[in-house]
Structures are given as structure tokens and as C-alpha cells.
């Protein structure tokens, strides 16, 4: 783990996501080859974006977090902005793709995102009744 990334655990996860506008999360494991090859890319992009929190969840050490987010393959990258997951995708990304995803997440209108989430939740609630 580099100095630019934060180890996320069940003890600090909620606080980290609540206290920070932008959190990128890399779900990984020590035995995962693609995870190891993605780590230097993740660290390099973290250094270039000091205004964001770059967290790492070791799925072996934190199985509850992996299960809570339905992580089925690693690495999986997730972006949480204003406490809303706006991106989640398994697979290691090349640096340019990771930078592009971050750029797109920065441009999101979070009022629109929250409105869309609320509408989807209302639909789901209506279908349950």
C-alpha cells in the first residue's frame, strides 16, 4: 500500500465514505495477479489526484465489505461520490481509462444522480407493494 492510498476496513469504511466527497475503492487480494499489476496504476493516479481518497479493500481480510458490495471478481473498482456509488466495474483498467472514468465522475451532476436514485428506489418500492 502506498502513502497515497488508504486501507479500508469495516471499522473505517463508513466514516471514510461519509467524510469525503470522492472515494475510489480498489477491491483486491494478495493472491490476485491482475490486482498486483493494477496497483502501480492505481497508486500513480492517486498521486495525481490528491483531492480524492483512494482506498483499498483487501477482500481476504475484509470479506464482510466484499460481500456487502457483491464483489464477485477482483480487482473491482468503485467510485463513491457524495455517498452514492456512481461507478463499479470489475477488471484492471489501464491508466488512461482510469483517468477518463475519474474525469467523467467529476463531471456528474450529483443533484441529477440523487434524483435518479430516488426515482429508481420509488419504482422498486412500488413494485414490492
PDB file of C-alpha atoms in Angstrom:
ATOM      1  CA  UNK A   1       0.000   0.000   0.000  1.00  0.00           C
ATOM      2  CA  UNK A   2       1.451   3.355  -0.955  1.00  0.00           C
ATOM      3  CA  UNK A   3       1.331   6.577   1.034  1.00  0.00           C
ATOM      4  CA  UNK A   4      -1.361   7.885  -1.323  1.00  0.00           C
ATOM      5  CA  UNK A   5      -3.837   5.086  -0.620  1.00  0.00           C
ATOM      6  CA  UNK A   6      -5.839   4.255   2.489  1.00  0.00           C
ATOM      7  CA  UNK A   7      -6.548   0.744   3.712  1.00  0.00           C
ATOM      8  CA  UNK A   8     -10.317   0.478   4.124  1.00  0.00           C
ATOM      9  CA  UNK A   9     -11.707  -1.857   6.762  1.00  0.00           C
ATOM     10  CA  UNK A  10     -15.139  -2.465   8.209  1.00  0.00           C
ATOM     11  CA  UNK A  11     -14.051  -0.184  11.066  1.00  0.00           C
ATOM     12  CA  UNK A  12     -13.200   2.884   8.942  1.00  0.00           C
ATOM     13  CA  UNK A  13     -15.169   2.360   5.726  1.00  0.00           C
ATOM     14  CA  UNK A  14     -18.400   4.204   6.610  1.00  0.00           C
ATOM     15  CA  UNK A  15     -16.524   7.138   8.170  1.00  0.00           C
ATOM     16  CA  UNK A  16     -14.238   7.448   5.142  1.00  0.00           C
ATOM     17  CA  UNK A  17     -17.134   7.479   2.685  1.00  0.00           C
ATOM     18  CA  UNK A  18     -19.191   9.862   4.832  1.00  0.00           C
ATOM     19  CA  UNK A  19     -16.356  12.343   5.462  1.00  0.00           C
ATOM     20  CA  UNK A  20     -15.097  12.609   1.872  1.00  0.00           C
ATOM     21  CA  UNK A  21     -16.806  13.825  -1.296  1.00  0.00           C
ATOM     22  CA  UNK A  22     -14.895  11.480  -3.609  1.00  0.00           C
ATOM     23  CA  UNK A  23     -13.682   7.983  -2.698  1.00  0.00           C
ATOM     24  CA  UNK A  24     -12.234   5.493  -5.153  1.00  0.00           C
ATOM     25  CA  UNK A  25     -12.154   1.921  -3.899  1.00  0.00           C
ATOM     26  CA  UNK A  26      -9.998  -0.891  -5.231  1.00  0.00           C
ATOM     27  CA  UNK A  27     -11.239  -4.317  -4.103  1.00  0.00           C
ATOM     28  CA  UNK A  28      -8.211  -6.633  -4.351  1.00  0.00           C
ATOM     29  CA  UNK A  29      -6.409  -9.630  -2.838  1.00  0.00           C
ATOM     30  CA  UNK A  30      -2.744 -10.534  -2.355  1.00  0.00           C
ATOM     31  CA  UNK A  31      -3.001 -13.689  -4.493  1.00  0.00           C
ATOM     32  CA  UNK A  32      -4.597 -11.880  -7.462  1.00  0.00           C
ATOM     33  CA  UNK A  33      -2.202 -11.327 -10.376  1.00  0.00           C
ATOM     34  CA  UNK A  34      -4.311  -8.681 -12.157  1.00  0.00           C
ATOM     35  CA  UNK A  35      -4.689  -6.865  -8.803  1.00  0.00           C
ATOM     36  CA  UNK A  36      -0.922  -6.691  -8.414  1.00  0.00           C
ATOM     37  CA  UNK A  37      -0.451  -5.360 -11.943  1.00  0.00           C
ATOM     38  CA  UNK A  38      -3.201  -2.740 -11.402  1.00  0.00           C
ATOM     39  CA  UNK A  39      -1.743  -1.490  -8.083  1.00  0.00           C
ATOM     40  CA  UNK A  40       1.013   0.735  -9.595  1.00  0.00           C
ATOM     41  CA  UNK A  41      -1.522   2.324 -11.985  1.00  0.00           C
ATOM     42  CA  UNK A  42      -3.908   2.984  -9.087  1.00  0.00           C
ATOM     43  CA  UNK A  43      -1.089   4.477  -6.988  1.00  0.00           C
ATOM     44  CA  UNK A  44       0.124   6.711  -9.840  1.00  0.00           C
ATOM     45  CA  UNK A  45      -3.377   8.065 -10.491  1.00  0.00           C
ATOM     46  CA  UNK A  46      -3.850   8.555  -6.733  1.00  0.00           C
ATOM     47  CA  UNK A  47      -0.729  10.743  -6.632  1.00  0.00           C
ATOM     48  CA  UNK A  48      -2.128  12.851  -9.488  1.00  0.00           C
ATOM     49  CA  UNK A  49      -5.495  13.356  -7.717  1.00  0.00           C
ATOM     50  CA  UNK A  50      -4.704  14.425  -4.144  1.00  0.00           C
ATOM     51  CA  UNK A  51      -8.200  15.884  -3.704  1.00  0.00           C
ATOM     52  CA  UNK A  52      -9.690  12.357  -3.734  1.00  0.00           C
ATOM     53  CA  UNK A  53      -9.412   9.461  -1.330  1.00  0.00           C
ATOM     54  CA  UNK A  54      -8.020   6.310  -2.936  1.00  0.00           C
ATOM     55  CA  UNK A  55      -8.894   3.350  -0.747  1.00  0.00           C
ATOM     56  CA  UNK A  56      -8.075  -0.322  -0.990  1.00  0.00           C
ATOM     57  CA  UNK A  57     -10.165  -3.178   0.399  1.00  0.00           C
ATOM     58  CA  UNK A  58      -8.312  -6.471   0.829  1.00  0.00           C
ATOM     59  CA  UNK A  59     -11.165  -8.891   0.133  1.00  0.00           C
ATOM     60  CA  UNK A  60      -9.399 -11.664   2.075  1.00  0.00           C
ATOM     61  CA  UNK A  61      -9.019  -9.532   5.214  1.00  0.00           C
ATOM     62  CA  UNK A  62     -12.400  -7.767   4.811  1.00  0.00           C
ATOM     63  CA  UNK A  63     -14.849 -10.386   3.479  1.00  0.00           C
ATOM     64  CA  UNK A  64     -17.808  -8.516   5.008  1.00  0.00           C
ATOM     65  CA  UNK A  65     -17.115  -5.445   2.867  1.00  0.00           C
ATOM     66  CA  UNK A  66     -16.656  -7.524  -0.272  1.00  0.00           C
ATOM     67  CA  UNK A  67     -19.923  -9.330   0.437  1.00  0.00           C
ATOM     68  CA  UNK A  68     -21.796  -6.105   1.256  1.00  0.00           C
ATOM     69  CA  UNK A  69     -20.924  -4.743  -2.196  1.00  0.00           C
ATOM     70  CA  UNK A  70     -21.493  -8.007  -4.039  1.00  0.00           C
ATOM     71  CA  UNK A  71     -17.884  -8.239  -5.210  1.00  0.00           C
ATOM     72  CA  UNK A  72     -17.601 -11.413  -7.277  1.00  0.00           C
ATOM     73  CA  UNK A  73     -14.363 -10.808  -9.153  1.00  0.00           C
ATOM     74  CA  UNK A  74     -11.267  -8.793  -8.437  1.00  0.00           C
ATOM     75  CA  UNK A  75      -9.922  -6.324  -8.980  1.00  0.00           C
ATOM     76  CA  UNK A  76     -13.140  -4.328  -8.869  1.00  0.00           C
ATOM     77  CA  UNK A  77     -13.029  -0.545  -8.922  1.00  0.00           C
ATOM     78  CA  UNK A  78     -15.789   1.524  -7.341  1.00  0.00           C
ATOM     79  CA  UNK A  79     -16.240   5.285  -7.169  1.00  0.00           C
ATOM     80  CA  UNK A  80     -18.387   6.774  -4.421  1.00  0.00           C
ATOM     81  CA  UNK A  81     -19.247  10.449  -4.764  1.00  0.00           C
ATOM     82  CA  UNK A  82     -21.306  12.235  -2.120  1.00  0.00           C
ATOM     83  CA  UNK A  83     -22.050   8.827  -0.558  1.00  0.00           C
ATOM     84  CA  UNK A  84     -23.518   7.473  -3.827  1.00  0.00           C
ATOM     85  CA  UNK A  85     -21.796   4.696  -5.765  1.00  0.00           C
ATOM     86  CA  UNK A  86     -21.529   6.221  -9.251  1.00  0.00           C
ATOM     87  CA  UNK A  87     -19.251   3.604 -10.833  1.00  0.00           C
ATOM     88  CA  UNK A  88     -18.420  -0.041 -10.220  1.00  0.00           C
ATOM     89  CA  UNK A  89     -16.628  -2.327 -12.641  1.00  0.00           C
ATOM     90  CA  UNK A  90     -14.526  -5.463 -12.309  1.00  0.00           C
ATOM     91  CA  UNK A  91     -11.207  -5.670 -14.103  1.00  0.00           C
ATOM     92  CA  UNK A  92      -7.929  -3.790 -14.089  1.00  0.00           C
ATOM     93  CA  UNK A  93      -8.068  -0.536 -16.044  1.00  0.00           C
ATOM     94  CA  UNK A  94      -5.185   0.989 -17.968  1.00  0.00           C
ATOM     95  CA  UNK A  95      -4.101   4.395 -16.633  1.00  0.00           C
ATOM     96  CA  UNK A  96      -5.830   6.361 -19.414  1.00  0.00           C
ATOM     97  CA  UNK A  97      -9.132   4.556 -18.816  1.00  0.00           C
ATOM     98  CA  UNK A  98      -8.939   5.122 -15.057  1.00  0.00           C
ATOM     99  CA  UNK A  99      -8.243   8.824 -15.586  1.00  0.00           C
ATOM    100  CA  UNK A 100     -11.175   9.005 -18.025  1.00  0.00           C
ATOM    101  CA  UNK A 101     -13.572   7.349 -15.554  1.00  0.00           C
ATOM    102  CA  UNK A 102     -12.465   9.783 -12.839  1.00  0.00           C
ATOM    103  CA  UNK A 103     -12.996  12.709 -15.223  1.00  0.00           C
ATOM    104  CA  UNK A 104     -16.498  11.505 -16.018  1.00  0.00           C
ATOM    105  CA  UNK A 105     -17.301  11.065 -12.322  1.00  0.00           C
ATOM    106  CA  UNK A 106     -16.075  14.610 -11.618  1.00  0.00           C
ATOM    107  CA  UNK A 107     -18.475  15.992 -14.249  1.00  0.00           C
ATOM    108  CA  UNK A 108     -21.575  14.266 -12.889  1.00  0.00           C
ATOM    109  CA  UNK A 109     -24.409  16.496 -11.717  1.00  0.00           C
ATOM    110  CA  UNK A 110     -24.962  14.910  -8.313  1.00  0.00           C
ATOM    111  CA  UNK A 111     -28.407  16.501  -7.929  1.00  0.00           C
ATOM    112  CA  UNK A 112     -29.441  14.621 -11.086  1.00  0.00           C
ATOM    113  CA  UNK A 113     -27.822  11.418  -9.825  1.00  0.00           C
ATOM    114  CA  UNK A 114     -29.659  11.644  -6.469  1.00  0.00           C
ATOM    115  CA  UNK A 115     -32.920  12.371  -8.285  1.00  0.00           C
ATOM    116  CA  UNK A 116     -32.435   9.310 -10.495  1.00  0.00           C
ATOM    117  CA  UNK A 117     -31.576   7.119  -7.497  1.00  0.00           C
ATOM    118  CA  UNK A 118     -34.696   8.331  -5.667  1.00  0.00           C
ATOM    119  CA  UNK A 119     -36.864   7.597  -8.723  1.00  0.00           C
ATOM    120  CA  UNK A 120     -35.422   4.082  -9.048  1.00  0.00           C
ATOM    121  CA  UNK A 121     -35.998   3.470  -5.337  1.00  0.00           C
ATOM    122  CA  UNK A 122     -39.598   4.684  -5.613  1.00  0.00           C
ATOM    123  CA  UNK A 123     -40.195   2.297  -8.539  1.00  0.00           C
ATOM    124  CA  UNK A 124     -38.696  -0.603  -6.599  1.00  0.00           C
ATOM    125  CA  UNK A 125     -40.813   0.242  -3.534  1.00  0.00           C
ATOM    126  CA  UNK A 126     -43.962   0.428  -5.679  1.00  0.00           C
ATOM    127  CA  UNK A 127     -43.266  -2.975  -7.225  1.00  0.00           C
ATOM    128  CA  UNK A 128     -42.853  -4.553  -3.777  1.00  0.00           C
ATOM    129  CA  UNK A 129     -46.363  -3.463  -2.755  1.00  0.00           C
TER     130      UNK A 129
END
